[in-house]
Short mmCIF file of C-alpha atoms in Angstrom, two decimals:
data_model
loop_
_atom_site.label_atom_id
_atom_site.label_comp_id
_atom_site.label_asym_id
_atom_site.label_seq_id
_atom_site.Cartn_x
_atom_site.Cartn_y
_atom_site.Cartn_z
CA MET A 258 97.57 76.15 64.34
CA ARG A 259 98.99 74.22 66.97
CA LYS A 260 96.67 72.47 69.15
CA GLU A 261 96.53 73.86 72.85
CA ILE A 262 96.91 71.15 75.75
CA ILE A 263 96.21 72.92 79.11
CA VAL A 264 98.26 71.59 82.02
CA ALA A 265 97.77 72.41 85.70
CA LEU A 266 101.09 72.08 87.95
CA ALA A 267 100.54 71.29 91.50
CA GLY A 268 102.55 70.46 94.20
CA SER A 269 103.37 71.18 98.14
CA PRO A 270 105.80 73.96 99.07
CA ASN A 271 109.33 72.97 98.77
CA VAL A 272 108.65 69.74 96.48
CA GLY A 273 110.71 71.59 93.47
CA LYS A 274 107.42 72.66 91.78
CA SER A 275 108.70 76.19 90.85
CA THR A 276 112.16 74.63 89.68
CA LEU A 277 110.45 72.26 87.14
CA PHE A 278 108.11 75.00 85.79
CA ASN A 279 111.44 77.28 85.07
CA VAL A 280 112.77 74.09 83.56
CA LEU A 281 109.68 73.45 81.44
CA THR A 282 109.00 76.91 80.33
CA GLY A 283 112.37 78.79 80.29
CA ALA A 284 111.87 82.35 79.56
CA ARG A 285 108.29 81.85 78.05
CA GLN A 286 106.56 83.06 81.25
CA LYS A 287 103.65 85.26 81.88
CA VAL A 288 103.00 86.38 85.49
CA ALA A 289 100.02 87.88 86.76
CA ASN A 290 97.67 87.81 89.68
CA TRP A 291 94.91 85.27 90.34
CA PRO A 292 91.71 87.16 89.73
CA GLY A 293 90.31 89.22 92.87
CA THR A 294 93.52 87.98 94.90
CA THR A 295 97.09 89.00 95.51
CA VAL A 296 98.33 85.58 94.79
CA GLU A 297 100.70 85.43 92.11
CA ARG A 298 99.81 83.21 88.92
CA LYS A 299 102.23 81.81 86.44
CA GLU A 300 101.78 80.55 83.14
CA GLY A 301 104.45 79.20 80.68
CA ILE A 302 104.49 77.69 77.11
CA VAL A 303 106.08 74.27 75.94
CA GLU A 304 105.76 73.79 72.20
CA HIS A 305 106.55 70.69 71.06
CA GLY A 306 105.65 69.53 67.13
CA GLU A 307 102.15 70.23 66.57
CA TYR A 308 101.06 71.08 69.92
CA ARG A 309 101.42 74.05 72.35
CA ILE A 310 101.29 73.06 75.91
CA ARG A 311 100.09 75.90 78.47
CA ILE A 312 101.40 75.40 81.77
CA ILE A 313 99.48 77.04 84.91
CA ASP A 314 101.55 76.90 88.00
CA LEU A 315 98.94 76.40 90.67
CA PRO A 316 99.66 77.76 94.37
CA GLY A 317 101.84 75.59 96.57
CA THR A 318 99.78 73.98 98.92
CA TYR A 319 99.51 70.89 101.46
CA SER A 320 95.80 70.10 101.05
CA LEU A 321 92.73 70.98 98.78
CA THR A 322 90.35 71.51 101.65
CA ALA A 323 89.84 75.35 100.86
CA LYS A 324 90.85 76.79 104.16
CA SER A 325 93.15 79.49 102.60
CA ILE A 326 92.68 81.13 99.40
CA GLU A 327 95.56 79.28 98.00
CA GLU A 328 93.87 75.86 98.56
CA ALA A 329 90.47 77.27 97.01
CA ILE A 330 92.76 78.54 93.97
CA ALA A 331 94.11 75.07 93.19
CA ARG A 332 91.06 73.19 93.78
CA ASN A 333 88.77 75.69 92.02
CA PHE A 334 91.07 75.56 88.90
CA ILE A 335 91.23 71.93 88.74
CA VAL A 336 87.58 71.34 89.14
CA TYR A 337 86.03 74.35 87.00
CA GLU A 338 88.70 74.75 84.24
CA LYS A 339 89.44 71.32 84.01
CA PRO A 340 92.72 70.80 82.32
CA ASP A 341 93.90 68.36 80.06
CA VAL A 342 96.54 67.13 82.26
CA THR A 343 97.15 67.70 86.14
CA ILE A 344 100.66 66.98 86.97
CA VAL A 345 101.31 66.58 90.87
CA ILE A 346 105.00 66.82 91.77
CA VAL A 347 105.96 64.58 94.96
CA ASP A 348 108.86 64.80 97.14
CA ALA A 349 110.97 61.61 96.76
CA LEU A 350 112.57 62.48 100.12
CA ALA A 351 109.15 62.86 101.81
CA LEU A 352 106.59 60.58 99.90
CA GLU A 353 104.33 60.00 102.50
CA LYS A 354 103.58 63.84 103.40
CA SER A 355 103.56 64.54 99.61
CA LEU A 356 101.32 61.94 98.52
CA TYR A 357 98.51 63.47 100.75
CA LEU A 358 98.01 66.32 98.24
CA ALA A 359 98.38 63.70 95.31
CA LEU A 360 95.33 61.59 96.36
CA GLN A 361 93.12 64.49 96.94
CA VAL A 362 94.08 65.67 93.27
CA MET A 363 93.10 62.17 92.23
CA GLU A 364 89.60 62.43 93.93
CA LEU A 365 88.85 65.28 91.67
CA THR A 366 90.30 64.38 88.18
CA ASP A 367 91.48 60.99 86.26
CA LYS A 368 94.05 62.93 83.93
CA VAL A 369 96.86 62.90 86.45
CA ILE A 370 100.59 62.68 86.11
CA LEU A 371 102.83 61.98 89.16
CA VAL A 372 106.11 63.39 89.05
CA LEU A 373 108.63 61.90 91.62
CA ASN A 374 111.29 64.57 92.13
CA LYS A 375 114.65 64.68 94.07
CA MET A 376 115.44 61.07 92.81
CA ASP A 377 118.92 61.71 93.19
CA LEU A 378 118.87 63.27 96.86
CA ALA A 379 116.62 59.73 97.61
CA ASP A 380 119.33 57.44 96.39
CA ARG A 381 121.81 59.24 98.33
CA ARG A 382 120.15 58.78 101.44
CA GLY A 383 119.16 55.23 101.20
CA ILE A 384 115.51 55.69 100.24
CA HIS A 385 114.72 53.18 97.13
CA ILE A 386 111.39 53.47 95.57
CA HIS A 387 110.01 50.38 93.62
CA VAL A 388 108.16 52.89 90.81
CA LYS A 389 106.50 50.48 88.94
CA ALA A 390 105.02 49.07 91.88
CA LEU A 391 103.97 52.42 92.90
CA GLU A 392 102.69 53.39 89.68
CA LYS A 393 100.48 50.08 89.65
CA ARG A 394 99.12 50.78 92.87
CA LEU A 395 98.28 54.49 92.26
CA GLY A 396 97.04 53.74 88.62
CA VAL A 397 98.62 56.82 87.07
CA PRO A 398 101.68 57.38 85.24
CA ILE A 399 104.87 58.33 87.31
CA VAL A 400 107.83 60.10 86.08
CA GLN A 401 110.93 60.14 87.50
CA THR A 402 113.06 63.72 87.48
CA ILE A 403 115.80 65.65 89.08
CA ALA A 404 114.08 69.28 88.44
CA VAL A 405 117.39 71.31 89.09
CA LYS A 406 119.32 69.08 86.48
CA GLY A 407 116.54 69.10 84.00
CA VAL A 408 116.56 65.35 84.30
CA GLY A 409 113.17 63.48 83.16
CA VAL A 410 111.76 66.63 81.46
CA LYS A 411 111.53 65.31 78.02
CA ASP A 412 109.90 61.99 79.69
CA LEU A 413 107.44 64.23 81.29
CA VAL A 414 106.54 66.20 78.00
CA LYS A 415 106.28 63.20 76.14
CA LYS A 416 103.91 61.63 78.98
CA ILE A 417 101.85 65.00 78.87
CA LEU A 418 101.18 64.50 75.32
CA GLU A 419 100.11 60.54 75.77
CA LEU A 420 97.98 61.22 78.71
CA SER A 421 96.19 64.13 76.98
CA ILE A 422 95.20 62.16 73.80
CA GLY A 423 94.44 59.08 75.68
CA GLU A 424 97.50 57.34 74.73
CA ALA A 425 98.39 56.67 78.57
CA PRO A 426 96.29 54.43 80.87
CA SER A 427 95.22 56.28 83.87
CA LYS A 428 92.61 54.93 86.36
CA PRO A 429 93.70 57.03 89.68
CA TYR A 430 93.12 55.27 93.04
CA LYS A 431 90.41 56.73 94.99
CA LEU A 432 90.61 57.08 98.61
CA LYS A 433 88.03 54.85 100.51
CA TYR A 434 87.86 56.36 104.01
CA GLU A 435 87.17 53.03 105.63
CA GLY A 436 85.13 53.48 109.02
CA LEU A 437 83.60 56.87 107.97
CA ASP A 438 80.45 55.66 105.92
CA GLU A 439 78.21 55.54 109.36
CA TYR A 440 79.07 59.19 109.89
CA LEU A 441 78.93 60.16 106.58
CA ALA A 442 75.55 58.63 105.65
CA PRO A 443 73.05 61.26 106.92
CA LEU A 444 74.86 64.09 105.22
CA ILE A 445 74.90 62.22 102.06
CA THR A 446 71.44 61.60 102.20
CA SER A 447 70.59 65.20 102.81
CA LEU A 448 73.14 66.00 100.13
CA LYS A 449 71.43 63.63 97.60
CA ARG A 450 68.03 65.67 98.17
CA THR A 451 69.56 68.75 96.50
CA GLU A 452 71.18 70.22 93.15
CA ILE A 453 74.06 72.11 94.86
CA LEU A 454 77.60 70.93 94.13
CA LYS A 455 76.46 68.21 91.63
CA GLN A 456 80.25 68.36 90.19
CA PHE A 457 81.19 66.80 92.98
CA SER A 458 80.43 63.27 94.63
CA ARG A 459 78.34 63.52 97.34
CA LYS A 460 80.80 61.57 99.75
CA TRP A 461 83.25 63.86 98.81
CA VAL A 462 81.09 66.81 99.60
CA ALA A 463 80.18 65.54 102.90
CA ILE A 464 83.86 65.09 103.75
CA LYS A 465 84.40 68.38 102.91
CA ILE A 466 81.78 69.88 105.14
CA LEU A 467 82.92 67.64 108.06
CA GLU A 468 86.48 69.01 107.60
CA GLY A 469 85.53 72.90 107.62
CA ASP A 470 85.68 74.02 103.97
CA ARG A 471 85.09 77.43 104.00
CA ASP A 472 83.81 77.52 100.06
CA ILE A 473 81.65 74.43 100.35
CA ALA A 474 80.19 75.81 103.39
CA ASN A 475 79.39 79.17 102.07
CA THR A 476 77.82 77.55 98.90
CA ILE A 477 75.53 75.28 100.93
CA SER A 478 74.39 78.40 103.06
CA LYS A 479 73.96 80.69 100.26
CA SER A 480 71.82 78.10 98.42
CA GLY A 481 69.38 77.77 101.29
CA ASN A 482 70.32 74.50 102.35
CA SER A 483 71.60 75.35 105.91
CA GLU A 484 70.01 72.36 107.61
CA ILE A 485 73.14 70.54 106.09
CA LEU A 486 75.33 72.12 108.30
CA SER A 487 73.42 71.73 111.11
CA ILE A 488 73.50 67.91 110.31
CA ALA A 489 77.05 68.22 110.28
CA VAL A 490 77.71 69.49 113.58
CA LYS A 491 75.49 67.00 114.86
CA VAL A 492 77.64 64.48 112.96
CA LYS A 493 81.03 66.21 114.10
CA ASP A 494 79.56 65.70 117.59
CA ARG A 495 79.09 62.27 117.15
CA ILE A 496 82.41 61.55 115.88
CA LYS A 497 84.17 63.08 118.86
CA GLU A 498 81.51 61.18 121.13
CA LYS A 499 82.66 57.72 119.95
CA THR A 500 86.41 58.42 118.45
CA GLY A 501 87.50 60.98 120.83
CA LEU A 502 89.00 62.86 117.70
CA GLU A 503 87.41 66.02 115.97
CA ALA A 504 86.30 64.87 112.75
CA GLU A 505 88.94 66.98 110.69
CA VAL A 506 91.98 65.00 112.49
CA LEU A 507 89.81 61.62 111.92
CA ILE A 508 89.56 62.31 108.24
CA VAL A 509 93.38 63.15 108.06
CA SER A 510 94.12 60.20 109.88
CA LYS A 511 92.35 57.94 107.40
CA ARG A 512 93.95 59.56 104.41
CA TYR A 513 97.34 58.69 105.98
CA ASP A 514 96.26 55.04 106.87
CA GLU A 515 95.64 54.78 103.32
CA ILE A 516 98.85 56.37 102.28
CA THR A 517 100.74 53.84 104.45
CA HIS A 518 99.12 51.12 103.00
CA ILE A 519 99.54 52.42 99.55
CA LEU A 520 103.86 52.51 100.39
CA ASP A 521 103.89 49.37 101.95
CA GLY A 522 106.47 47.15 100.03
CA VAL A 523 106.94 50.34 97.56
CA VAL A 524 109.68 51.94 99.87
CA SER A 525 112.55 50.78 101.48
CA TYR A 526 115.27 52.12 103.63
CA GLU A 527 119.26 51.89 103.63
CA LYS A 528 121.02 53.32 106.40
CA VAL A 529 124.06 55.15 104.71
CA SER A 530 126.72 57.30 106.54
CA SER A 531 125.76 60.74 104.94
CA GLU A 532 122.23 59.88 106.38
CA ILE A 533 123.68 59.21 109.78
CA PHE A 534 125.71 62.58 109.84
CA THR A 535 122.65 64.49 108.50
CA SER A 536 120.53 62.78 111.44
CA LYS A 537 122.92 64.22 113.94
CA ILE A 538 122.59 67.83 112.37
CA ASP A 539 118.85 67.27 112.37
CA SER A 540 118.65 66.24 116.09
CA LEU A 541 120.93 69.67 117.09
CA ILE A 542 119.23 72.32 114.87
CA MET A 543 115.58 70.50 116.06
CA HIS A 544 116.79 70.38 119.37
CA SER A 545 114.12 71.71 122.29
CA ILE A 546 116.73 73.59 124.14
CA PHE A 547 119.77 74.43 121.71
CA GLY A 548 117.28 74.64 118.46
CA ILE A 549 116.29 78.23 119.04
CA PRO A 550 119.94 79.50 119.96
CA MET A 551 121.08 77.70 116.71
CA MET A 552 118.26 79.64 114.61
CA PHE A 553 119.35 82.86 115.95
CA LEU A 554 122.82 82.05 115.31
CA ILE A 555 122.09 81.10 111.67
CA PHE A 556 119.95 83.89 110.94
CA GLY A 557 122.19 86.15 112.74
CA ILE A 558 125.28 85.41 110.66
CA MET A 559 122.99 85.73 107.34
CA PHE A 560 121.88 89.29 108.68
CA LEU A 561 125.32 89.88 109.47
CA ILE A 562 126.92 88.81 105.98
CA VAL A 563 123.64 90.81 103.64
CA PHE A 564 123.89 93.90 105.69
CA SER A 565 127.52 94.32 105.84
CA ILE A 566 127.88 93.79 102.42
CA ASN A 567 125.15 96.23 101.47
CA ILE A 568 125.55 99.20 103.94
CA GLY A 569 128.26 98.12 106.26
CA PHE A 570 126.35 97.51 109.53
CA PRO A 571 126.66 96.00 111.85
CA LEU A 572 130.23 94.90 111.06
CA ASN A 573 131.71 98.55 110.97
CA LEU A 574 130.26 99.06 114.80
CA ILE A 575 132.10 95.85 115.64
CA PHE A 576 134.95 97.08 114.01
CA SER A 577 134.90 100.40 115.94
CA SER A 578 134.17 98.71 119.38
CA LEU A 579 137.27 96.83 118.96
CA GLY A 580 139.31 100.08 118.30
CA LEU A 581 139.75 99.35 114.36
CA THR A 582 138.31 102.74 113.40
CA GLU A 583 140.16 102.68 110.13
CA TRP A 584 138.78 99.46 109.16
CA ALA A 585 135.37 100.31 110.18
CA LEU A 586 135.63 103.22 107.69
CA ILE A 587 136.83 101.37 104.79
CA ILE A 588 133.92 98.86 105.34
CA GLU A 589 131.43 101.81 105.19
CA GLU A 590 133.28 103.18 102.18
CA TYR A 591 133.54 100.18 100.29
CA SER A 592 130.02 98.85 100.93
CA LEU A 593 127.53 98.23 97.97
CA SER A 594 125.05 101.16 98.80
CA SER A 595 128.17 103.81 99.36
CA LEU A 596 129.96 102.69 95.81
CA LEU A 597 126.51 102.98 93.99
CA GLU A 598 125.87 106.13 96.28
CA GLY A 599 129.52 107.51 94.83
CA PHE A 600 128.39 106.41 91.55
CA PHE A 601 125.33 108.28 90.98
CA GLY A 602 126.94 111.20 92.44
CA TYR A 603 129.68 111.26 90.09
CA LEU A 604 127.38 110.57 87.29
CA GLY A 605 125.13 113.57 88.51
CA VAL A 606 128.11 115.93 88.44
CA GLN A 607 129.09 115.06 84.93
CA ILE A 608 125.85 115.46 83.49
CA ALA A 609 125.28 118.75 85.41
CA ASN A 610 128.57 119.72 83.95
CA ALA A 611 127.49 118.77 80.34
CA LEU A 612 124.19 120.50 80.98
CA THR A 613 125.90 123.63 81.97
CA PHE A 614 128.24 123.84 78.99
CA LEU A 615 125.03 123.48 76.79
CA ASN A 616 123.40 126.70 78.80
CA THR A 617 120.35 124.52 79.81
CA PRO A 618 118.33 125.89 82.35
CA SER A 619 119.38 125.48 85.76
CA TRP A 620 115.75 124.43 86.93
CA LEU A 621 115.96 121.60 84.23
CA ILE A 622 119.56 120.71 85.60
CA SER A 623 117.87 120.53 88.66
CA LEU A 624 115.15 118.24 87.71
CA ILE A 625 117.29 115.60 85.86
CA VAL A 626 120.23 115.63 88.31
CA ASP A 627 118.48 115.89 91.68
CA GLY A 628 115.20 114.51 90.64
CA VAL A 629 115.71 111.82 88.17
CA ILE A 630 119.66 110.33 88.71
CA ALA A 631 119.35 110.71 92.22
CA GLY A 632 116.00 109.00 92.37
CA ILE A 633 117.09 106.28 90.42
CA GLY A 634 120.12 105.95 92.43
CA THR A 635 118.18 105.80 95.61
CA VAL A 636 115.47 102.92 94.17
CA LEU A 637 118.93 100.71 92.76
CA SER A 638 120.39 101.25 96.38
CA PHE A 639 118.01 98.82 97.63
CA PHE A 640 118.63 96.13 94.96
CA PRO A 641 121.90 94.67 96.37
CA LEU A 642 120.14 94.25 99.91
CA ILE A 643 117.06 92.65 98.51
CA PHE A 644 118.88 90.43 96.07
CA LEU A 645 121.35 89.02 98.62
CA ALA A 646 118.61 88.61 101.14
CA PHE A 647 116.80 86.35 98.79
CA LEU A 648 119.75 84.71 97.94
CA PHE A 649 120.55 83.54 101.32
CA LEU A 650 116.62 82.50 101.53
CA GLY A 651 116.95 80.56 98.40
CA ALA A 652 120.08 78.55 99.95
CA LEU A 653 118.25 78.44 103.26
CA GLU A 654 115.28 76.80 101.78
CA ASP A 655 116.98 74.52 99.16
CA SER A 656 118.98 73.21 102.37
CA GLY A 657 115.62 72.42 104.20
CA TYR A 658 116.61 74.68 107.23
CA LEU A 659 113.80 77.10 106.28
CA ALA A 660 111.23 74.52 107.15
CA ARG A 661 112.90 73.52 110.34
CA ALA A 662 113.47 77.12 111.35
CA ALA A 663 109.48 77.15 110.76
CA TYR A 664 108.93 74.45 112.96
CA ILE A 665 111.26 75.54 115.74
CA SER A 666 109.43 79.07 115.97
CA ASP A 667 105.81 77.94 115.26
CA ARG A 668 104.63 77.53 118.82
CA ILE A 669 105.94 81.07 119.80
CA LEU A 670 104.54 82.95 116.82
CA ARG A 671 101.11 80.92 116.77
CA ARG A 672 100.16 82.92 119.73
CA ILE A 673 99.92 86.12 117.53
CA SER A 674 98.16 84.08 114.82
CA LEU A 675 101.18 83.64 112.73
CA SER A 676 103.15 80.37 111.53
CA GLY A 677 106.84 79.59 112.18
CA LYS A 678 107.68 80.71 108.69
CA ALA A 679 106.73 84.26 109.63
CA PHE A 680 109.99 84.38 111.25
CA VAL A 681 111.69 84.89 108.31
CA PRO A 682 110.46 88.30 107.24
CA LEU A 683 110.17 89.43 110.83
CA ILE A 684 113.93 88.78 111.47
CA PHE A 685 114.59 90.82 108.15
CA GLY A 686 112.44 93.58 110.08
CA LEU A 687 115.59 94.01 112.36
CA GLY A 688 117.63 95.40 109.67
CA CYS A 689 115.34 96.91 106.87
CA ASN A 690 111.64 96.99 106.14
CA VAL A 691 111.80 96.42 102.30
CA PRO A 692 113.31 93.14 102.42
CA ALA A 693 111.22 92.22 105.24
CA VAL A 694 107.85 93.08 103.40
CA LEU A 695 109.14 91.50 100.35
CA ALA A 696 110.08 88.37 102.25
CA THR A 697 106.57 87.85 103.09
CA ARG A 698 105.86 86.27 99.67
CA ILE A 699 107.41 83.06 101.22
CA LEU A 700 104.09 82.50 103.36
CA GLU A 701 101.43 80.56 101.53
CA ASN A 702 98.34 82.25 103.46
CA GLU A 703 97.24 85.46 102.00
CA ASN A 704 95.90 86.67 105.24
CA GLU A 705 99.31 85.76 107.18
CA ARG A 706 100.93 87.66 104.50
CA LYS A 707 99.29 91.02 105.68
CA LEU A 708 99.61 90.47 109.00
CA THR A 709 103.12 89.82 108.81
CA ALA A 710 103.63 92.78 106.48
CA ILE A 711 102.23 95.14 108.98
CA LEU A 712 104.11 93.57 111.96
CA ALA A 713 107.63 93.86 110.02
CA PRO A 714 108.01 97.56 110.08
CA LEU A 715 107.30 97.40 113.84
CA ILE A 716 110.26 95.27 114.74
CA PRO A 717 112.56 98.04 116.38
#
């Protein structure tokens, strides 16, 4: 019987986590939901010699402060399930931002492997990372990968085995939060008098309270120690008075200060021609004036292609308005939906003729032809639309434009309690509600997914 190793796969959205998970596990995957939630849970198996590695793909999250269900799931799995190894994937193109999550994971467990993904793109853009120096400063093993090409996957599996059996050294860097001790002291003193949340360090709990961690606050409140939360309010007021910053902002800035210190001398940059070209494109699509028109143009082209291929609309209307009625009819006739409808119509007629020849009762013929076959045809007619929509979404996400479009539209959508990323499913709502609702899966927050799914069908 193989020895089982439990591995948690953590990472921020868009770092290549899902790609690496698929490359590692192949077809040996099981998809379900995390208990009591609608958040998808993926598990995969890798067999290597006498070992059976079970990999759990944690929800993509930027932080481990439980303000959303995804953040709570990721953190609670690491703390309570105690995986043998936790892999944190970081984007070599955005190392500073990616390390923000990695350092928080390293606060909770010593069994950490850091995966530097997209190393080929980093080299192309003139970003040079001195991996050995970074490994020494962070105190954890680092594996370089190019997930889309499967590069580095064998090295990662080997490192998982070494770390799980104690052959690979791992002494993770712990965040110091310099300058916060005077503010944390009253909270730490109060927490030491209680038995709650003993699995965490008192300093870590104090920081999470100040960050507004809902899980921690609820646990303290239910334990009858509400006075700790009252002390936290006073500490927050003191921080605001002395620094002019909210407690949460100050804590985040302290983390980034430490990340900057860690990366000092570890990352070097070189100007390359492709980077200059990319910067020019970035400046155009992120422009304060031209950014939004560019976004509507890009999504408009996507909308035009997806729906024209599937149902002929709105290309048929464009051709009709130009007086090209014959071409408009051809586009409608040879759209994927029309072809599927024609196929199932033909199939229904042939089966009806065959059943009539066999003296089948008319009610049974109607049930099979008008019910089963027509029903399957109707359901399958949505497939090309959904497939094409997600194909384009994947292309936009891989190109990095989806994150930029979310940033551009964030300011507008914040007014209705949505993030900029909700723009994508809302855009699909202009054409069809089915891909619009399905596209809400790209949103990390469950409440945001629900609100967007409710709003999408209301788009005219």
